[in-house]
Coordinates of C-alpha atoms and ligand atoms in Angstrom, one line a residue:
Chain A
M7 CA 38.0 1.3 66.3
S8 CA 36.7 -2.0 67.9
E9 CA 38.2 -5.3 66.8
Q10 CA 38.4 -4.7 63.1
S11 CA 41.7 -4.2 61.4
I12 CA 40.8 -1.2 59.3
P13 CA 41.1 1.8 61.6
I14 CA 38.0 3.7 60.6
I15 CA 36.1 5.8 63.1
K16 CA 33.2 8.3 63.0
D17 CA 34.3 12.0 63.4
E18 CA 32.6 13.2 66.6
K19 CA 31.6 16.5 65.2
T20 CA 30.6 15.8 61.6
G21 CA 29.8 12.1 61.7
S22 CA 31.9 11.4 58.6
E23 CA 33.9 8.2 58.6
V24 CA 37.7 8.9 58.7
Y25 CA 40.7 6.6 58.5
V26 CA 42.9 7.0 61.6
S27 CA 46.5 7.0 60.4
K28 CA 48.7 4.7 62.5
R29 CA 51.9 6.5 61.6
I30 CA 52.5 8.8 64.6
L31 CA 55.4 11.2 64.0
E32 CA 57.3 12.9 66.8
Q33 CA 59.3 15.9 65.6
R34 CA 62.0 17.7 67.6
Y35 CA 64.3 20.2 65.9
L36 CA 68.1 20.5 66.4
I37 CA 68.8 24.1 65.7
P38 CA 72.4 25.2 65.2
I39 CA 73.7 28.0 67.4
S40 CA 77.4 27.8 66.7
R41 CA 77.7 31.2 65.0
I42 CA 76.0 33.1 67.8
K43 CA 77.1 30.8 70.7
D44 CA 78.4 33.8 72.7
F45 CA 74.9 35.1 73.0
F46 CA 73.9 31.9 74.9
D47 CA 77.1 32.0 77.0
N48 CA 76.3 35.6 77.9
L49 CA 72.7 34.6 78.7
K50 CA 74.0 31.9 81.0
D51 CA 75.9 34.7 82.8
G52 CA 72.7 36.6 83.2
K53 CA 73.4 39.1 80.4
V54 CA 71.3 39.8 77.3
T55 CA 73.5 40.8 74.4
A56 CA 73.0 42.0 70.9
T57 CA 75.5 41.8 68.1
K58 CA 77.1 45.0 66.7
C59 CA 78.8 45.2 63.4
K60 CA 82.4 46.2 63.8
S61 CA 82.6 47.8 60.4
C62 CA 79.3 49.8 60.2
G63 CA 78.0 49.8 63.8
T64 CA 74.6 48.3 63.1
I65 CA 73.1 46.6 66.2
Y66 CA 71.2 43.3 65.7
F67 CA 68.6 41.7 68.0
P68 CA 67.9 38.9 67.7
P69 CA 71.7 38.6 67.4
K70 CA 73.1 37.6 64.0
A71 CA 76.5 36.7 62.8
D72 CA 76.4 38.5 59.5
C73 CA 75.7 42.1 58.7
D74 CA 73.3 42.5 55.8
R75 CA 74.0 46.3 55.7
C76 CA 77.7 46.1 54.8
M77 CA 78.2 42.4 54.2
S78 CA 80.7 42.1 57.0
S79 CA 80.8 39.1 59.4
S80 CA 82.9 40.8 62.0
M81 CA 80.7 41.2 65.0
E82 CA 81.1 42.2 68.7
Y83 CA 78.6 41.5 71.5
I84 CA 77.2 44.5 73.4
E85 CA 75.3 44.1 76.7
L86 CA 71.9 45.7 76.5
K87 CA 71.1 48.2 79.3
G88 CA 67.7 46.5 79.8
E89 CA 65.7 49.7 79.8
A90 CA 62.5 49.3 77.8
T91 CA 59.1 50.9 77.1
L92 CA 56.2 48.6 76.3
V93 CA 55.0 49.2 72.7
S94 CA 52.3 46.6 72.6
F95 CA 51.2 43.3 74.3
T96 CA 48.7 40.5 74.4
V97 CA 47.7 37.8 76.8
V98 CA 47.8 34.3 75.3
R99 CA 44.8 32.3 76.6
V100 CA 44.3 29.7 73.9
K101 CA 47.8 28.2 73.8
P102 CA 49.7 26.1 71.3
S103 CA 49.7 22.4 72.3
T104 CA 53.3 22.5 73.5
F105 CA 52.5 25.4 75.8
S106 CA 49.3 23.8 77.3
S107 CA 50.9 23.2 80.7
F108 CA 51.5 27.0 81.2
A109 CA 49.1 29.4 82.8
D110 CA 47.9 32.3 80.6
Y111 CA 51.0 34.4 79.7
A112 CA 51.6 38.0 78.5
V113 CA 53.8 38.6 75.6
G114 CA 55.0 42.1 74.8
I115 CA 57.2 44.1 72.5
G116 CA 59.6 46.4 74.3
R117 CA 61.4 49.3 72.7
M118 CA 64.9 49.2 74.2
A119 CA 67.0 52.2 75.1
E120 CA 69.4 51.1 72.3
G121 CA 66.6 51.7 69.7
I122 CA 65.8 48.1 69.0
N123 CA 62.7 46.1 69.8
I124 CA 62.5 42.8 71.7
L125 CA 59.6 40.4 72.0
A126 CA 59.4 38.5 75.3
W127 CA 57.0 37.4 78.1
I128 CA 56.1 40.0 80.6
D129 CA 56.5 38.7 84.1
E130 CA 53.7 40.7 85.8
D131 CA 50.1 40.4 87.1
L132 CA 48.2 40.3 83.8
S133 CA 45.7 43.0 84.8
R134 CA 48.5 45.5 85.6
I135 CA 50.1 45.6 82.1
R136 CA 49.6 48.9 80.1
I137 CA 51.1 50.1 76.9
G138 CA 53.8 52.7 77.6
A139 CA 54.9 51.0 80.8
K140 CA 58.6 51.3 81.8
M141 CA 60.1 47.9 81.9
R142 CA 63.4 46.1 82.6
L143 CA 64.7 43.1 80.6
V144 CA 66.0 40.4 82.9
V145 CA 67.4 36.9 82.5
M146 CA 65.5 34.4 84.5
S147 CA 64.8 30.7 84.7
R148 CA 61.2 30.0 84.0
K149 CA 59.7 27.7 86.6
V150 CA 57.4 25.5 84.5
D151 CA 60.1 24.3 82.1
N152 CA 63.3 25.5 83.7
T153 CA 64.2 27.4 80.6
I154 CA 66.7 30.3 81.0
S155 CA 65.7 33.2 78.8
Y156 CA 65.0 36.9 78.9
F157 CA 61.8 38.3 80.3
F158 CA 60.4 41.8 80.9
K159 CA 59.5 43.1 84.4
I160 CA 57.4 46.2 84.8
L161 CA 58.9 49.0 86.7
G162 CA 56.1 51.5 86.6
H163 CA 53.8 53.5 84.4
E164 CA 54.4 56.9 82.8
Chain B
M8 CA 54.2 41.7 28.5
R9 CA 51.0 40.1 27.4
R10 CA 47.6 40.7 29.0
V11 CA 46.2 38.0 31.2
A12 CA 42.5 37.2 31.9
I13 CA 40.5 34.9 34.2
L14 CA 38.5 32.4 32.1
G15 CA 36.6 30.8 35.0
A16 CA 36.6 30.1 38.7
G17 CA 35.3 27.5 41.1
Q18 CA 35.1 27.0 44.9
S19 CA 34.3 24.0 47.1
R20 CA 32.0 24.3 50.0
F21 CA 34.2 25.6 52.9
G22 CA 33.9 24.1 56.4
K23 CA 35.0 21.1 58.4
R24 CA 35.2 18.8 55.5
T25 CA 35.9 15.4 57.0
D26 CA 33.9 13.9 54.2
V27 CA 36.7 14.4 51.6
R28 CA 40.4 13.9 51.2
L29 CA 42.6 16.8 50.0
D30 CA 42.6 15.6 46.3
E31 CA 38.8 15.1 46.3
L32 CA 38.3 18.6 47.9
A33 CA 40.5 20.1 45.2
W34 CA 38.5 18.4 42.5
E35 CA 35.3 20.2 43.6
S36 CA 36.6 23.6 42.8
F37 CA 38.6 22.4 39.8
R38 CA 35.6 20.8 38.2
E39 CA 33.5 24.0 38.6
A40 CA 36.2 26.2 37.1
M41 CA 36.6 23.8 34.1
V42 CA 32.9 23.8 33.5
E43 CA 32.6 27.5 33.8
S44 CA 35.5 28.2 31.4
G45 CA 34.9 25.4 28.9
V46 CA 38.6 24.5 29.3
T47 CA 39.6 20.8 29.2
Q48 CA 42.8 19.3 30.6
R49 CA 44.3 19.2 27.1
D50 CA 44.1 23.0 27.0
I51 CA 46.1 23.5 30.2
D52 CA 49.8 24.1 29.9
S53 CA 50.6 24.1 33.5
F54 CA 49.0 24.0 37.0
I55 CA 50.1 25.5 40.2
V56 CA 48.9 24.3 43.6
S57 CA 48.9 26.6 46.6
T58 CA 48.9 24.9 50.0
L59 CA 50.6 25.7 53.3
G60 CA 50.2 22.1 54.7
G61 CA 51.8 20.6 57.7
W62 CA 48.5 19.6 59.1
S63 CA 47.5 17.3 56.3
A64 CA 48.9 13.9 55.3
E65 CA 50.1 14.5 51.8
V66 CA 53.5 16.0 51.6
L67 CA 53.4 16.6 47.8
P68 CA 49.9 18.1 47.3
A69 CA 50.6 19.3 43.8
V70 CA 51.2 15.9 42.3
V71 CA 48.4 14.3 44.3
V72 CA 46.0 16.9 43.1
G73 CA 47.4 16.8 39.6
E74 CA 46.9 13.0 39.3
Y75 CA 43.3 13.2 40.7
C76 CA 42.4 16.0 38.3
G77 CA 43.8 14.3 35.2
L78 CA 46.6 16.9 34.8
T79 CA 49.6 14.6 34.9
P80 CA 52.2 15.1 33.2
K81 CA 51.7 18.9 33.0
P82 CA 54.4 20.9 34.8
T83 CA 53.5 21.9 38.3
M84 CA 54.8 23.2 41.6
R85 CA 53.4 24.0 45.1
V86 CA 53.5 27.7 45.9
E87 CA 53.7 28.8 49.6
A88 CA 53.3 32.3 50.9
A89 CA 51.4 31.3 54.1
C90 CA 47.8 32.7 54.0
A91 CA 48.6 34.5 50.8
S92 CA 49.7 31.3 49.0
G93 CA 46.7 31.5 46.7
S94 CA 47.5 35.0 45.5
A95 CA 51.1 34.1 45.2
A96 CA 50.1 31.2 42.9
V97 CA 48.0 33.5 40.8
Y98 CA 50.9 35.8 40.6
Q99 CA 53.1 33.0 39.4
A100 CA 50.6 31.9 36.8
Y101 CA 50.2 35.5 35.7
T102 CA 53.9 35.9 35.1
M103 CA 54.1 32.6 33.2
I104 CA 51.4 33.7 30.8
A105 CA 52.4 37.4 30.6
S106 CA 56.0 36.4 29.7
G107 CA 54.8 34.0 26.9
H108 CA 55.9 30.8 28.7
A109 CA 52.3 29.5 28.9
E110 CA 48.9 30.1 27.3
V111 CA 46.5 28.6 29.9
V112 CA 47.4 27.9 33.5
S113 CA 45.2 26.5 36.3
V114 CA 45.7 27.7 39.8
I115 CA 44.3 25.3 42.4
G116 CA 44.3 26.4 46.1
V117 CA 43.5 23.7 48.6
E118 CA 43.9 23.3 52.4
K119 CA 42.9 20.3 54.5
M120 CA 43.3 21.6 58.1
S121 CA 41.0 19.2 59.9
E122 CA 43.2 16.2 59.4
S123 CA 45.1 17.3 62.6
S124 CA 43.6 18.2 66.0
T125 CA 42.8 21.8 66.7
P126 CA 45.6 22.3 69.3
T127 CA 48.1 20.9 66.8
T128 CA 46.8 23.3 64.1
V129 CA 47.0 26.2 66.6
E130 CA 50.6 25.2 67.3
L131 CA 51.6 25.0 63.6
I132 CA 50.1 28.4 62.7
G133 CA 51.7 29.9 65.8
R134 CA 55.0 28.8 64.5
A135 CA 54.5 30.9 61.3
G136 CA 56.7 33.9 61.9
N137 CA 60.2 33.4 63.3
Y138 CA 60.1 30.0 65.0
F139 CA 63.4 30.2 66.9
W140 CA 63.1 33.7 68.4
E141 CA 59.4 34.2 68.9
F142 CA 57.9 30.8 69.2
E143 CA 60.4 28.4 70.9
N144 CA 60.4 30.2 74.2
Y145 CA 57.4 32.5 74.0
G146 CA 54.7 30.4 72.5
M147 CA 53.2 32.9 70.2
T148 CA 49.9 32.1 68.4
F149 CA 48.5 33.5 65.2
P150 CA 45.8 35.4 67.1
A151 CA 48.5 36.7 69.5
Y152 CA 50.5 38.2 66.7
Y153 CA 47.5 40.1 65.4
A154 CA 46.5 41.0 69.0
L155 CA 49.8 42.9 69.2
Y156 CA 48.5 45.0 66.3
A157 CA 45.0 45.3 67.9
S158 CA 46.3 46.5 71.2
S159 CA 48.6 49.1 69.7
Y160 CA 45.9 50.3 67.2
M161 CA 43.2 50.7 69.9
N162 CA 45.6 52.4 72.2
R163 CA 46.7 54.9 69.5
Y164 CA 43.4 55.7 67.8
G165 CA 40.8 55.0 70.5
A166 CA 39.0 52.2 68.7
T167 CA 37.2 49.8 71.0
E168 CA 36.6 46.1 71.1
E169 CA 33.0 46.8 70.1
D170 CA 34.2 48.7 67.0
L171 CA 36.3 45.6 65.9
A172 CA 33.3 43.4 66.6
L173 CA 31.3 45.3 63.9
V174 CA 33.6 43.7 61.3
A175 CA 32.6 40.2 62.4
V176 CA 28.9 41.2 62.5
K177 CA 29.1 42.4 58.9
N178 CA 31.0 39.5 57.5
H179 CA 28.8 37.0 59.2
Y180 CA 25.8 38.9 57.8
Y181 CA 27.1 38.3 54.2
G182 CA 28.2 34.8 55.1
S183 CA 24.6 34.0 55.9
F184 CA 23.8 34.4 52.2
N185 CA 26.7 32.4 50.9
P186 CA 25.8 28.7 50.7
K187 CA 29.5 27.8 50.4
A188 CA 30.5 29.7 53.6
H189 CA 31.8 27.9 56.7
F190 CA 29.5 29.9 59.0
Q191 CA 26.1 30.9 57.6
R192 CA 24.6 32.3 60.8
R193 CA 24.4 35.9 61.7
I194 CA 25.9 37.2 65.0
S195 CA 25.6 40.3 67.1
V196 CA 28.2 42.6 68.7
D197 CA 27.0 41.1 72.0
D198 CA 27.8 37.6 70.7
V199 CA 31.4 38.7 69.9
M200 CA 31.8 40.5 73.2
K201 CA 30.6 37.4 75.1
S202 CA 32.9 35.0 73.3
I203 CA 36.1 33.9 75.1
Y204 CA 39.4 35.7 74.9
V205 CA 41.8 34.0 72.7
A206 CA 44.6 36.6 72.8
D207 CA 43.6 39.9 74.4
P208 CA 41.9 42.0 73.1
L209 CA 40.9 39.4 70.4
K210 CA 38.0 37.0 71.2
L211 CA 37.0 33.8 69.6
L212 CA 34.5 35.6 67.3
D213 CA 37.1 38.1 66.2
C214 CA 39.0 35.2 64.6
S215 CA 38.5 33.4 61.3
P216 CA 38.0 29.6 61.8
I217 CA 40.1 26.6 60.9
T218 CA 38.6 25.6 57.6
D219 CA 39.0 23.0 54.9
G220 CA 38.4 24.1 51.3
S221 CA 39.6 24.6 47.8
A222 CA 39.3 27.2 45.1
T223 CA 40.4 27.2 41.4
V224 CA 40.9 29.9 38.8
I225 CA 41.9 29.4 35.2
L226 CA 44.0 32.1 33.6
A227 CA 44.8 32.6 29.9
S228 CA 46.6 35.0 27.6
E229 CA 44.7 37.5 25.5
E230 CA 45.4 35.4 22.4
S231 CA 43.8 32.3 24.0
V232 CA 40.9 34.0 25.8
K233 CA 38.7 34.3 22.8
K234 CA 38.7 30.5 22.2
F235 CA 36.9 30.0 25.4
T236 CA 34.9 33.1 26.5
N237 CA 33.4 36.4 25.5
E238 CA 33.4 37.5 29.2
P239 CA 36.9 37.5 30.5
V240 CA 37.9 39.4 33.6
W241 CA 41.3 41.0 33.2
I242 CA 44.1 41.1 35.8
R243 CA 45.2 44.7 35.7
G244 CA 47.7 44.8 38.5
I245 CA 49.4 42.5 41.1
G246 CA 51.4 44.2 43.8
A247 CA 53.5 42.1 46.2
A248 CA 55.8 42.7 49.2
S249 CA 57.2 41.0 52.3
G250 CA 57.6 41.8 55.9
T251 CA 60.2 40.8 58.5
A252 CA 59.9 37.3 60.0
N253 CA 60.4 38.7 63.5
L254 CA 57.5 40.9 64.6
S255 CA 60.0 42.7 66.9
K256 CA 61.7 44.1 63.8
R257 CA 58.7 46.2 62.8
D258 CA 58.6 49.9 63.3
N259 CA 55.0 50.1 64.5
F260 CA 52.0 47.9 65.0
L261 CA 49.3 50.2 63.5
G262 CA 49.2 48.8 60.0
L263 CA 50.9 46.2 57.7
E264 CA 53.8 47.8 55.8
A265 CA 53.9 45.0 53.3
A266 CA 50.2 45.3 52.5
R267 CA 50.6 49.1 52.0
K268 CA 53.5 48.5 49.6
A269 CA 51.7 45.8 47.7
A270 CA 48.6 48.1 47.3
D271 CA 50.6 51.1 46.1
D272 CA 52.4 48.9 43.6
A273 CA 49.1 47.4 42.3
Y274 CA 47.4 50.8 42.1
K275 CA 50.3 52.2 40.1
Q276 CA 50.1 49.3 37.6
A277 CA 46.3 49.8 37.2
N278 CA 46.6 53.6 37.1
I279 CA 44.2 54.0 40.1
E280 CA 44.6 57.2 42.0
R281 CA 41.5 57.3 44.2
P282 CA 40.7 53.6 44.9
I283 CA 37.5 54.3 46.9
S284 CA 35.9 56.0 43.9
K285 CA 37.1 53.5 41.3
L286 CA 36.6 50.1 43.0
D287 CA 33.2 48.5 43.1
L288 CA 34.1 46.1 45.8
V289 CA 37.0 44.7 47.8
E290 CA 37.8 41.3 49.2
A291 CA 40.1 42.0 52.2
H292 CA 42.1 39.6 54.4
D293 CA 40.0 39.6 57.6
C294 CA 41.8 36.7 59.3
F295 CA 41.0 38.8 62.4
T296 CA 38.6 41.7 62.8
I297 CA 41.6 44.1 63.3
A298 CA 43.1 42.9 60.1
E299 CA 40.1 44.2 58.1
V300 CA 40.3 47.6 59.8
M301 CA 44.0 47.9 59.0
A302 CA 43.3 46.8 55.5
Y303 CA 41.0 49.8 55.0
E304 CA 43.9 52.0 55.8
D305 CA 46.7 50.0 54.1
L306 CA 44.6 50.0 50.9
R307 CA 44.2 53.8 51.3
L308 CA 40.4 53.6 51.3
V309 CA 40.7 56.0 54.3
E310 CA 43.5 57.8 56.2
R311 CA 45.5 56.2 59.0
G312 CA 43.4 55.9 62.1
E313 CA 40.1 56.3 60.3
G314 CA 39.5 52.6 59.5
Y315 CA 37.4 51.7 62.5
K316 CA 35.1 54.7 61.7
L317 CA 34.4 53.3 58.2
I318 CA 32.9 50.1 59.7
K319 CA 31.1 52.1 62.4
E320 CA 29.4 54.1 59.7
E321 CA 28.6 50.9 57.9
Q322 CA 30.4 52.2 54.8
T323 CA 31.8 48.7 53.9
Y324 CA 28.3 47.2 53.6
K325 CA 26.7 47.0 50.2
G326 CA 25.4 50.5 49.4
G327 CA 28.2 52.1 51.4
K328 CA 31.2 53.9 50.1
I329 CA 33.1 50.6 49.4
P330 CA 31.6 47.2 50.0
V331 CA 34.2 44.8 51.6
N332 CA 33.9 41.0 51.9
L333 CA 30.5 40.4 50.5
S334 CA 31.6 36.8 50.4
G335 CA 31.6 36.7 54.2
G336 CA 35.3 37.1 54.2
L337 CA 37.8 34.8 56.0
K338 CA 35.8 35.4 59.1
A339 CA 32.5 33.7 58.0
K340 CA 33.3 32.2 54.6
G341 CA 36.3 30.5 56.2
H342 CA 40.1 30.5 55.8
P343 CA 41.5 27.4 54.2
I344 CA 44.9 28.9 54.0
G345 CA 46.2 28.0 50.5
A346 CA 42.7 28.4 49.0
T347 CA 41.9 31.8 50.4
G348 CA 43.6 34.0 47.9
V349 CA 42.3 32.0 44.9
S350 CA 38.8 32.1 46.4
M351 CA 39.0 35.9 46.7
I352 CA 40.1 36.4 43.1
G353 CA 37.6 33.8 41.8
E354 CA 34.8 35.4 43.8
L355 CA 35.6 38.9 42.5
S356 CA 35.6 37.7 38.9
K357 CA 32.1 36.3 39.4
Q358 CA 31.1 39.6 41.1
L359 CA 32.3 41.7 38.2
L360 CA 30.3 39.5 35.8
G361 CA 27.2 39.8 37.9
R362 CA 27.1 36.0 38.5
I363 CA 26.8 36.1 42.3
G364 CA 23.3 37.4 42.4
G365 CA 21.0 38.1 45.4
E366 CA 21.9 40.0 48.5
R367 CA 25.7 39.5 48.0
Q368 CA 25.9 40.8 44.5
A369 CA 27.6 44.2 44.4
D370 CA 26.5 47.0 42.1
I371 CA 29.0 47.0 39.3
K372 CA 29.4 50.6 38.2
H373 CA 33.0 50.9 37.2
G374 CA 34.0 47.3 36.6
W375 CA 36.9 47.2 39.0
A376 CA 37.6 45.0 42.1
L377 CA 40.5 44.3 44.4
A378 CA 41.7 41.3 46.4
H379 CA 43.9 42.0 49.5
N380 CA 45.6 38.8 50.7
V381 CA 48.0 38.8 53.6
G382 CA 50.3 35.9 54.5
G383 CA 51.2 35.3 58.2
T384 CA 51.1 38.6 60.1
G385 CA 52.1 40.9 57.3
H386 CA 54.9 38.5 56.4
Y387 CA 53.7 38.3 52.8
A388 CA 51.2 40.6 51.1
Y389 CA 49.6 40.4 47.6
V390 CA 47.1 42.9 46.1
T391 CA 45.4 41.8 42.9
I392 CA 43.3 44.2 40.8
L393 CA 40.7 42.9 38.4
S394 CA 38.8 44.7 35.7
L395 CA 36.2 44.1 33.0
D396 CA 38.2 46.5 30.9
K397 CA 41.3 45.1 29.3
N398 CA 42.6 48.4 28.0
G399 CA 45.3 50.5 29.6
D400 CA 49.0 49.9 30.0
V401 CA 50.1 46.4 30.6
L402 CA 52.6 45.7 33.3
Ligands
ZN5 ZN1 77.9 46.2 58.9

């Protein structure tokens, strides 16, 4: 950009001249959780819970406060047993910029004993993961960012 | 409902277009479509702009494009359906005309992705699903979402990574004849297999690129068509559906339920029972190689689990049972999100009229073509059926 006051540079790949905007925006969302706060309280206690509609019995994961089946908002929390079978997975190697500090990670979809699916990281040697594996859903604090969340651990293969 | 036809279409060169701003890029395709159709700004009742955005500076692309193209003060809006935004915009224009609200509507799809860095763009596309439950703590990416489908599909049906690579090889082959394509070089299965893993089992050359580009189509009512052209292409069906935001809510990862629903709906409108014997060609949403294989099945060109065999037998090349992506597809032509669907539909209208020419020109025997446009990972799906024949039931 040198000493001139018009911020124009040459694009490295194409050689086109581009104007470098000076307006840098940092964005961080504040996401409301009031209506499913119990889910996070339970998570803090090491439990993964789903919501269950008190009037029609539908189980929701991710948990939600309102039942779209019967239009009721009367929910209870049920603790998931944690038993799961791996339906599919991938290993993320090219990461989003906000995950650039992480090593390659495996993400899988587990079918829970309760008949619902959950998407989460699989805490396992990446080369040992196979579709059909028996897994357990556990609450852990992830080392890199000290985030408490739910993760799968592999128990064994069928 | 009134019949609706395509009067003309245009497309910019796709690629890393750091030489033009968003509005200048939109102009390139808008101008081509206006020249082809003989329409002037005065004739246009309304224009719809399809963009996903987030990576480009302009927050109100519709009015910025409108001003640049001399369309102010015509009514406008931006339409968003992720990677299917373009088809959603065509659907919107179609309904405006079919219902009698408008005579001539211009649909301008444009995306300027290279204004942000690649990691930022990867981040933003990865957020397209359910941000809170699947991105915030688990850092999903767009390839990772489709990789969940690829793993499951391969595990279930026995397809291999080499089978998927064949889709990339085909689409790069046709891209090599398309002067407007992002990639115009041919690749081999070996090239795909040697490229780095992005999200296992998908490798870099299984993925469509981050592309800048624009595409325009101009639609008109049956009454207005004759003022402009003797060679209209008719929209004979548009099927649309949505999928759950959370991928975990899906029953299986073998195909896209929304795409299947959209296809069935479109076939019903167009009265098509055996698509493979009626369609001359298909533009399918190959954002990843696995996506094209699933599209073969979701569009009922083959049975479930048979899609990878279709590409293995080279049946989706020209001369095969059903040519798919003679444009080079998203894979080689490029995938400027909001422009993609408009580009597919515009391309097919030119194909049906025999205006493509050369190696990419399909043999037009029946006069029917189909555009399959998926938004996100089966979050949105639009299937648009075009025909040279205007007759038949209207929607
Ligand atoms: Zn209920």
